[in-house]
Amino acid sequence: VTGQQLGNVQIYKYSEGPADALPVCLTSPTVAILGSGDFARSLALRLVASGVRVVVGSRCVNRIPSGLFPDAVELRNQEGAVSQAVCLVFMALFPEHYCSLLGLQSALAGKVLVDVSNAAEMNIHGLSNAERLAELFPNSLVVKGFNTVSTWELQTGAHDGSRQVLICSNSTEGKKKVVQLARQMGFHPVDMGGLSAAREIEVAPLRLLPSWSGPVVVTFLLFLFFYGYGVLLGILLPFLAQGHNAFYRLALDLVNESLPAVALVTLALVYFPGLFAAWLQLWSGTKYRRFPSWLDNWLQRRKQLGLLSFLGAALHGVYSLCLPLRRISLHRIVNTEPWDELGVWRSELYLSCGVLGLGVLSLLAVTSLPSVGNTLNWREFTFVQSGLGYIALTLSIMHTLFFGWDFAFHIEAYPFYMPPSYLLAVVLPCIVLVCRCFLLLPCIFTRLTRIRRGWESKQHPCSWCN
Amino acid sequence: VTGQQLGNVQIYKYSEGPADALPVCLTSPTVAILGSGDFARSLALRLVASGVRVVVGSRCVNRIPSGLFPDAVELRNQEGAVSQAVCLVFMALFPEHYCSLLGLQSALAGKVLVDVSNAAEMNIHGLSNAERLAELFPNSLVVKGFNTVSTWELQTGAHDGSRQVLICSNSTEGKKKVVQLARQMGFHPVDMGGLSAAREIEVAPLRLLPSWSGPVVVTFLLFLFFYGYGVLLGILLPFLAQGHNAFYRLALDLVNESLPAVALVTLALVYFPGLFAAWLQLWSGTKYRRFPSWLDNWLQRRKQLGLLSFLGAALHGVYSLCLPLRRISLHRIVNTEPWDELGVWRSELYLSCGVLGLGVLSLLAVTSLPSVGNTLNWREFTFVQSGLGYIALTLSIMHTLFFGWDFAFHIEAYPFYMPPSYLLAVVLPCIVLVCRCFLLLPCIFTRLTRIRRGWESKQHPCSWCN
Amino acid sequence: VTGQQLGNVQIYKYSEGPADALPVCLTSPTVAILGSGDFARSLALRLVASGVRVVVGSRCVNRIPSGLFPDAVELRNQEGAVSQAVCLVFMALFPEHYCSLLGLQSALAGKVLVDVSNAAEMNIHGLSNAERLAELFPNSLVVKGFNTVSTWELQTGAHDGSRQVLICSNSTEGKKKVVQLARQMGFHPVDMGGLSAAREIEVAPLRLLPSWSGPVVVTFLLFLFFYGYGVLLGILLPFLAQGHNAFYRLALDLVNESLPAVALVTLALVYFPGLFAAWLQLWSGTKYRRFPSWLDNWLQRRKQLGLLSFLGAALHGVYSLCLPLRRISLHRIVNTEPWDELGVWRSELYLSCGVLGLGVLSLLAVTSLPSVGNTLNWREFTFVQSGLGYIALTLSIMHTLFFGWDFAFHIEAYPFYMPPSYLLAVVLPCIVLVCRCFLLLPCIFTRLTRIRRGWESKQHPCSWCN
């Protein structure tokens, strides 16, 4: 008997293996869930929807309101539920209560116990919850898993099957069963190895955008620097020296002056570590020497830095479009200046460079979306991220240089003997661009390509330039 | 013999199980397709591309133009095709013609029949196509599936493997074979349980954005209200009272006046049901009481409401930037007003709040993309959707309040004794924000957290405030 | 013994089949990697992370810096590594060096050799690397695969499991093992058939956006045409005839004049082939006649054309918003013209059509993202792409026509007897729209629907209009 109709839910075995290999599970593949909280409820919903028969075991069955669980779910006390489950028992309780189940030790022996708990906090020492469970129930097969899935995803189902379920266990047999069940539930199980990986899996739901903290801090510090510099140069000094009140510029003008500087420097920071790595490889004459870990970290944060640069550039674009709004709404525009052909060229050029640069950056941002990036092969990805990236950098630099025009050569551009902030911002990007151009010189390019194909310089690292 | 070369297509068994478990299928894993329509053709293409041997059975083989099917496909009459298929037969005919195959009943006995048909309309009663098929061929294993995949996806292949194939059947054995075949074809099979789920699967391709209809209607009604209010207050009443003709404002000005009001109220509607649920939980002292279904529905439409709010805000932004275009292109700008420091502060503040609010809303919209949302854990998702969401709401309210400045305290802001529409729009968002702040009060926050961890108030629901 | 703890990595069998079916692999599932380059290192990292025991075989083990491979990896010479691998050997060397392994022929006999190499260039004739490998080691089971995965993806893991691994082989047994291993590593294996598909798989990483080249060239040529036409009409002819210098318009004005024309014509090109296909089906009275291959190609490039059209429209929007910036920053605005009610209506109408058209196009662009498109069923996809698409086309045409107003009926609009470029641009879109409306006529619509459901006209193809 492999399929029986119960209510409107079809019950069948969840094993994909042949029938004779797992004789006991086949005849009664009921899965038990211990606990009646949110997670237990959502898990029961998903399991029932995936065609699995579910028994929920609770300490106080009578207090569970009717209708909380779907009709196809059987409610029992903990002993009853465990005795019905032949293979799999989900432990949907707080890990503090694991020891209250010690009386069921013999009933749970030989069964797969799935620990679905999260870590209480980020940095705790000692055993993970799953390892503690394995110690308490040495005769059961403890598998860690499903804690990375939210109750919401359990209820709605991961309809595109892209939601992964991280799993680990010391028991191959237990892991295999949980993998099959996860797949049947529409998830994508990912094997993380032995139970020692449970710590990492339990902590995963507590992470808060770890790859973003560094780039966000850097970008924020850059913003503070340029904003502070702007306040000093554009507001404080004029106010102190000439009593000129321009504090209204704090809200919009100065932000819009700092944002492009931040975006430009951040974009340069995206391409800087790659150049650094290339020069390091050229210097050491091999690619088999590992990069220092700060460089590795930096290389892995390039995507985040690039997206933050895009954010800054986009905000700069919108602010720039908003500024004339204020002037117009205040009707402060007068026809005072004569036609200035050179001035027109300047503004036409810096505007088009800016718009095109932002456009190219948008393409980069779009290919950073996981679903778009997944459709590109490595060559296409490199073409977009590196090729188009340098085009965006070049356009942004041209945007700044055309904006600056020849003013940098006049003394009026240096009030209080300090350069304007866009001059500061353009320094690092120019260095990156020049270094990149050097790498394109035939003699260096050939050597780098050879190194990256695995060739190693036998000579002294420094002798290659001779 | 498990693999033979035929043309340039490799033929091999599609079973993943061990060879001895399915002896017959192994030696000749040919799959038959009955029907020669678009779906049959695309199915044949995909199967051949996945290395499966295919026989197509058609009532009138001779009328099929050569070249319609790939060369590796064998064309036969229906009897011939069925006799070649050892395990699997796809029924790619209109369900009206199922009964024409009754003569093949014995030839089809014991084989897996895959029903790939869609429902004719959304609401029909009686049996689903697959259930009717199962009645007609009681000795075959009927599996419902593949109807949710379009011919286009069959032809091009679901290259990222994220396209799901919904499957249901009363036969575990049949389901297992179809699951394996779907996986081999590069799809993601999702088990939906017994054949009674066929109705739902057959109707799935007829759905037309069901989760969007409610939010779109609400947003549209809000737009109608604010637009109508604007027409009345800004055009009709001045025209009737003073004969002032401002009908040109219908196309752009009034739309741009209504859009932000709609966006703001819709954004408040996103966060309103969450607050409601929190208060309900506080009131009842437990989280185990189910929410009323209207609240459940509302909670599940928050993403759609949020995206519609973003759409409104983005359109408002573009319109606002476009309006000066008209004025400038008509050269109607004159230098009439003196420098107004306070006015400058006002516009600087409401513009920067608006731009920043729109920027934060854009981040929310980006994380609503499935591929981005899938990379976030629950904590990160909550941080972005709830944390950043309330920041966006606050910025939007500040944008409106700075725009309003102190005009609301002057009688001129109330022509015809009616408040301006932005004042109407800001009411609900302010209520939401205030309620949210109340929830952050320590005594309430602690209680709510305890309730959400599973604690239940034993007291009378109402007594907790004492 | 199915699981042993080694370091902090759990070792277990990667077979999903029952234990008794694959006795040798079970007891020692070690996988060997020959080669010590980047790919070998990343592969080893991923395999170890997935719980597989790995031996790396290198010609010169001593030269490998310590720390290059993870600790759990055993380093051996090539013979040693092969002797440890019971089932699977990855060939992570350059294909030029395959013959250097001929001495290991007997040690490799019966084992699965995975060829992970890329093709050296796009168009080479002769055998693929994998086929050459199969010739060199006739007693091994050669499987092609993993070359489409980058070292980066190997190191970080395809966390959402959406990264596909293309696999082909003449050996079913070998393919099954590699499929299981790929799945265990978190990838999505896609079976491409026999080893003759290896050429295609080896070339895949060299592709550079093949589906984009055609649409980009077409769009670029359209841009060149409209830009050249604009230069001639707006700059060269006035300069030659009247000495009027307007060369400053080259950078921004003319680009912004050409972009909408390009976007509009490209959008028409998206819907043109669909109409053509419909008329072809109506004419031939059947849908079973294949379209000519140019039409097939065109139909498959519609998404790319649509996205390029969106890019052009978005840039046009930003440029249009930027232009007033220049005028304002130069203070060239004067109050010269009187209030012109008709002119106001014109600008209001063309601006709102433009903004709405761009908004609808944005929705189309968003649903073109793979992860969004995957959540839509065919009906929803058609509704968005065809329904909303025609709305965008209609709005864009109205935008252009309102912009043109009644100027086209005055002789001044035709300087040098040449029409303005927006008139040229609107011709094809109007034709597309009119043809589409004809298809909606009841008699034609019914016939087309019947043809698309499979009905065939028995009459002479031309007689249906009578």
Short mmCIF file of N, CA, C and O in Angstrom, two decimals, chain B residues 348-404:
data_model
loop_
_atom_site.label_atom_id
_atom_site.label_comp_id
_atom_site.label_asym_id
_atom_site.label_seq_id
_atom_site.Cartn_x
_atom_site.Cartn_y
_atom_site.Cartn_z
N GLU B 348 14.24 73.41 0.02
CA GLU B 348 15.39 72.52 0.17
C GLU B 348 15.01 71.31 1.01
O GLU B 348 15.38 70.18 0.70
N LEU B 349 14.26 71.56 2.10
CA LEU B 349 13.94 70.46 3.01
C LEU B 349 12.95 69.48 2.37
O LEU B 349 13.12 68.27 2.45
N TYR B 350 11.88 70.03 1.72
CA TYR B 350 10.91 69.06 1.21
C TYR B 350 11.46 68.31 0.01
O TYR B 350 11.16 67.14 -0.19
N LEU B 351 12.34 68.99 -0.76
CA LEU B 351 12.94 68.26 -1.88
C LEU B 351 13.87 67.15 -1.38
O LEU B 351 13.82 66.02 -1.89
N SER B 352 14.70 67.46 -0.38
CA SER B 352 15.63 66.39 0.03
C SER B 352 14.90 65.25 0.72
O SER B 352 15.23 64.09 0.49
N CYS B 353 13.86 65.56 1.52
CA CYS B 353 13.08 64.47 2.10
C CYS B 353 12.44 63.63 1.00
O CYS B 353 12.42 62.39 1.07
N GLY B 354 11.93 64.29 -0.02
CA GLY B 354 11.27 63.56 -1.10
C GLY B 354 12.24 62.66 -1.83
O GLY B 354 11.97 61.47 -2.06
N VAL B 355 13.40 63.22 -2.17
CA VAL B 355 14.38 62.42 -2.92
C VAL B 355 14.86 61.24 -2.09
O VAL B 355 14.92 60.10 -2.57
N LEU B 356 15.17 61.50 -0.81
CA LEU B 356 15.65 60.41 0.04
C LEU B 356 14.56 59.35 0.24
O LEU B 356 14.83 58.15 0.21
N GLY B 357 13.31 59.80 0.45
CA GLY B 357 12.21 58.85 0.60
C GLY B 357 12.06 57.97 -0.62
O GLY B 357 11.91 56.75 -0.52
N LEU B 358 12.14 58.59 -1.80
CA LEU B 358 12.04 57.82 -3.03
C LEU B 358 13.20 56.86 -3.17
O LEU B 358 13.04 55.71 -3.60
N GLY B 359 14.39 57.31 -2.74
CA GLY B 359 15.56 56.43 -2.79
C GLY B 359 15.38 55.20 -1.90
O GLY B 359 15.64 54.08 -2.33
N VAL B 360 14.89 55.42 -0.69
CA VAL B 360 14.69 54.28 0.22
C VAL B 360 13.60 53.35 -0.34
O VAL B 360 13.73 52.13 -0.31
N LEU B 361 12.54 53.95 -0.89
CA LEU B 361 11.49 53.12 -1.51
C LEU B 361 12.06 52.29 -2.66
O LEU B 361 11.64 51.14 -2.87
N SER B 362 13.02 52.85 -3.40
CA SER B 362 13.62 52.09 -4.49
C SER B 362 14.34 50.86 -3.95
O SER B 362 14.26 49.77 -4.53
N LEU B 363 15.07 51.04 -2.83
CA LEU B 363 15.73 49.88 -2.21
C LEU B 363 14.71 48.80 -1.86
O LEU B 363 14.93 47.60 -2.10
N LEU B 364 13.58 49.23 -1.29
CA LEU B 364 12.53 48.27 -0.95
C LEU B 364 12.04 47.55 -2.19
O LEU B 364 11.83 46.34 -2.18
N ALA B 365 11.85 48.31 -3.29
CA ALA B 365 11.37 47.70 -4.52
C ALA B 365 12.37 46.69 -5.05
O ALA B 365 12.00 45.61 -5.50
N VAL B 366 13.68 47.03 -4.94
CA VAL B 366 14.70 46.10 -5.44
C VAL B 366 14.70 44.82 -4.63
O VAL B 366 14.78 43.72 -5.19
N THR B 367 14.55 44.93 -3.29
CA THR B 367 14.55 43.69 -2.49
C THR B 367 13.25 42.91 -2.67
O THR B 367 13.16 41.78 -2.21
N SER B 368 12.25 43.50 -3.32
CA SER B 368 11.04 42.74 -3.64
C SER B 368 11.24 41.83 -4.83
O SER B 368 10.43 40.95 -5.08
N LEU B 369 12.30 42.05 -5.61
CA LEU B 369 12.58 41.15 -6.72
C LEU B 369 12.88 39.76 -6.15
O LEU B 369 13.65 39.63 -5.20
N PRO B 370 12.25 38.71 -6.72
CA PRO B 370 12.44 37.37 -6.12
C PRO B 370 13.90 36.99 -5.96
O PRO B 370 14.30 36.46 -4.93
N SER B 371 14.74 37.27 -6.97
CA SER B 371 16.12 36.77 -6.89
C SER B 371 16.91 37.51 -5.83
O SER B 371 17.84 36.97 -5.24
N VAL B 372 16.57 38.77 -5.56
CA VAL B 372 17.27 39.50 -4.50
C VAL B 372 16.74 39.06 -3.14
O VAL B 372 17.51 38.76 -2.22
N GLY B 373 15.41 38.98 -3.02
CA GLY B 373 14.81 38.56 -1.77
C GLY B 373 15.28 37.18 -1.32
O GLY B 373 15.45 36.93 -0.12
N ASN B 374 15.53 36.30 -2.29
CA ASN B 374 15.96 34.94 -1.94
C ASN B 374 17.33 34.91 -1.30
O ASN B 374 17.67 33.94 -0.64
N THR B 375 18.16 35.93 -1.54
CA THR B 375 19.50 35.90 -0.97
C THR B 375 19.52 36.46 0.45
O THR B 375 20.56 36.42 1.10
N LEU B 376 18.39 36.99 0.91
CA LEU B 376 18.35 37.56 2.25
C LEU B 376 17.80 36.54 3.24
O LEU B 376 16.89 35.78 2.90
N ASN B 377 18.33 36.50 4.46
CA ASN B 377 17.67 35.70 5.48
C ASN B 377 16.52 36.51 6.09
O ASN B 377 16.31 37.67 5.75
N TRP B 378 15.77 35.86 6.95
CA TRP B 378 14.55 36.49 7.46
C TRP B 378 14.85 37.79 8.19
O TRP B 378 14.12 38.79 8.06
N ARG B 379 15.97 37.81 8.95
CA ARG B 379 16.30 39.00 9.71
C ARG B 379 16.64 40.16 8.78
O ARG B 379 16.21 41.29 8.98
N GLU B 380 17.41 39.85 7.75
CA GLU B 380 17.77 40.89 6.78
C GLU B 380 16.54 41.40 6.05
O GLU B 380 16.36 42.60 5.84
N PHE B 381 15.66 40.45 5.67
CA PHE B 381 14.44 40.82 4.97
C PHE B 381 13.58 41.75 5.83
O PHE B 381 13.07 42.77 5.36
N THR B 382 13.44 41.39 7.11
CA THR B 382 12.65 42.23 8.02
C THR B 382 13.29 43.59 8.19
O THR B 382 12.61 44.62 8.20
N PHE B 383 14.63 43.58 8.33
CA PHE B 383 15.34 44.85 8.49
C PHE B 383 15.04 45.78 7.31
O PHE B 383 14.71 46.95 7.48
N VAL B 384 15.12 45.22 6.09
CA VAL B 384 14.91 46.06 4.91
C VAL B 384 13.44 46.45 4.81
O VAL B 384 13.10 47.64 4.69
N GLN B 385 12.53 45.46 4.88
CA GLN B 385 11.13 45.74 4.57
C GLN B 385 10.45 46.51 5.70
O GLN B 385 9.62 47.37 5.45
N SER B 386 10.80 46.21 6.94
CA SER B 386 10.13 46.93 8.02
C SER B 386 10.95 48.16 8.43
O SER B 386 10.44 49.27 8.44
N GLY B 387 12.24 47.95 8.71
CA GLY B 387 13.06 49.08 9.14
C GLY B 387 13.14 50.17 8.10
O GLY B 387 12.69 51.31 8.33
N LEU B 388 13.64 49.83 6.93
CA LEU B 388 13.75 50.83 5.87
C LEU B 388 12.37 51.34 5.45
O LEU B 388 12.20 52.49 5.08
N GLY B 389 11.37 50.45 5.54
CA GLY B 389 10.02 50.85 5.16
C GLY B 389 9.50 51.98 6.03
O GLY B 389 8.95 52.97 5.51
N TYR B 390 9.69 51.88 7.35
CA TYR B 390 9.23 52.96 8.22
C TYR B 390 10.04 54.23 7.99
O TYR B 390 9.53 55.35 8.13
N ILE B 391 11.33 54.07 7.64
CA ILE B 391 12.12 55.26 7.31
C ILE B 391 11.54 55.94 6.08
O ILE B 391 11.39 57.16 6.03
N ALA B 392 11.18 55.14 5.07
CA ALA B 392 10.58 55.71 3.87
C ALA B 392 9.27 56.42 4.21
O ALA B 392 9.00 57.52 3.71
N LEU B 393 8.47 55.79 5.08
CA LEU B 393 7.19 56.40 5.46
C LEU B 393 7.44 57.73 6.17
O LEU B 393 6.79 58.74 5.88
N THR B 394 8.40 57.73 7.10
CA THR B 394 8.70 58.96 7.84
C THR B 394 9.18 60.05 6.90
O THR B 394 8.75 61.21 6.98
N LEU B 395 10.09 59.69 5.98
CA LEU B 395 10.60 60.69 5.03
C LEU B 395 9.47 61.24 4.16
O LEU B 395 9.43 62.45 3.88
N SER B 396 8.56 60.35 3.75
CA SER B 396 7.46 60.81 2.91
C SER B 396 6.56 61.77 3.67
O SER B 396 6.10 62.79 3.13
N ILE B 397 6.29 61.44 4.94
CA ILE B 397 5.45 62.34 5.74
C ILE B 397 6.16 63.68 5.93
O ILE B 397 5.55 64.76 5.79
N MET B 398 7.48 63.64 6.19
CA MET B 398 8.22 64.90 6.36
C MET B 398 8.21 65.70 5.06
O MET B 398 8.08 66.92 5.07
N HIS B 399 8.33 64.99 3.94
CA HIS B 399 8.25 65.64 2.63
C HIS B 399 6.94 66.41 2.51
O HIS B 399 6.91 67.59 2.12
N THR B 400 5.84 65.77 2.89
CA THR B 400 4.53 66.41 2.79
C THR B 400 4.41 67.57 3.78
O THR B 400 3.89 68.63 3.44
N LEU B 401 4.90 67.33 5.01
CA LEU B 401 4.76 68.38 6.03
C LEU B 401 5.63 69.60 5.69
O LEU B 401 5.18 70.75 5.83
N PHE B 402 6.86 69.37 5.24
CA PHE B 402 7.69 70.50 4.82
C PHE B 402 7.06 71.22 3.63
O PHE B 402 7.15 72.44 3.51
N PHE B 403 6.46 70.44 2.72
CA PHE B 403 5.77 71.05 1.58
C PHE B 403 4.63 71.93 2.08
O PHE B 403 4.42 73.04 1.60
N GLY B 404 3.90 71.42 3.10
CA GLY B 404 2.79 72.18 3.66
C GLY B 404 3.27 73.38 4.47
O GLY B 404 2.59 74.40 4.53
#
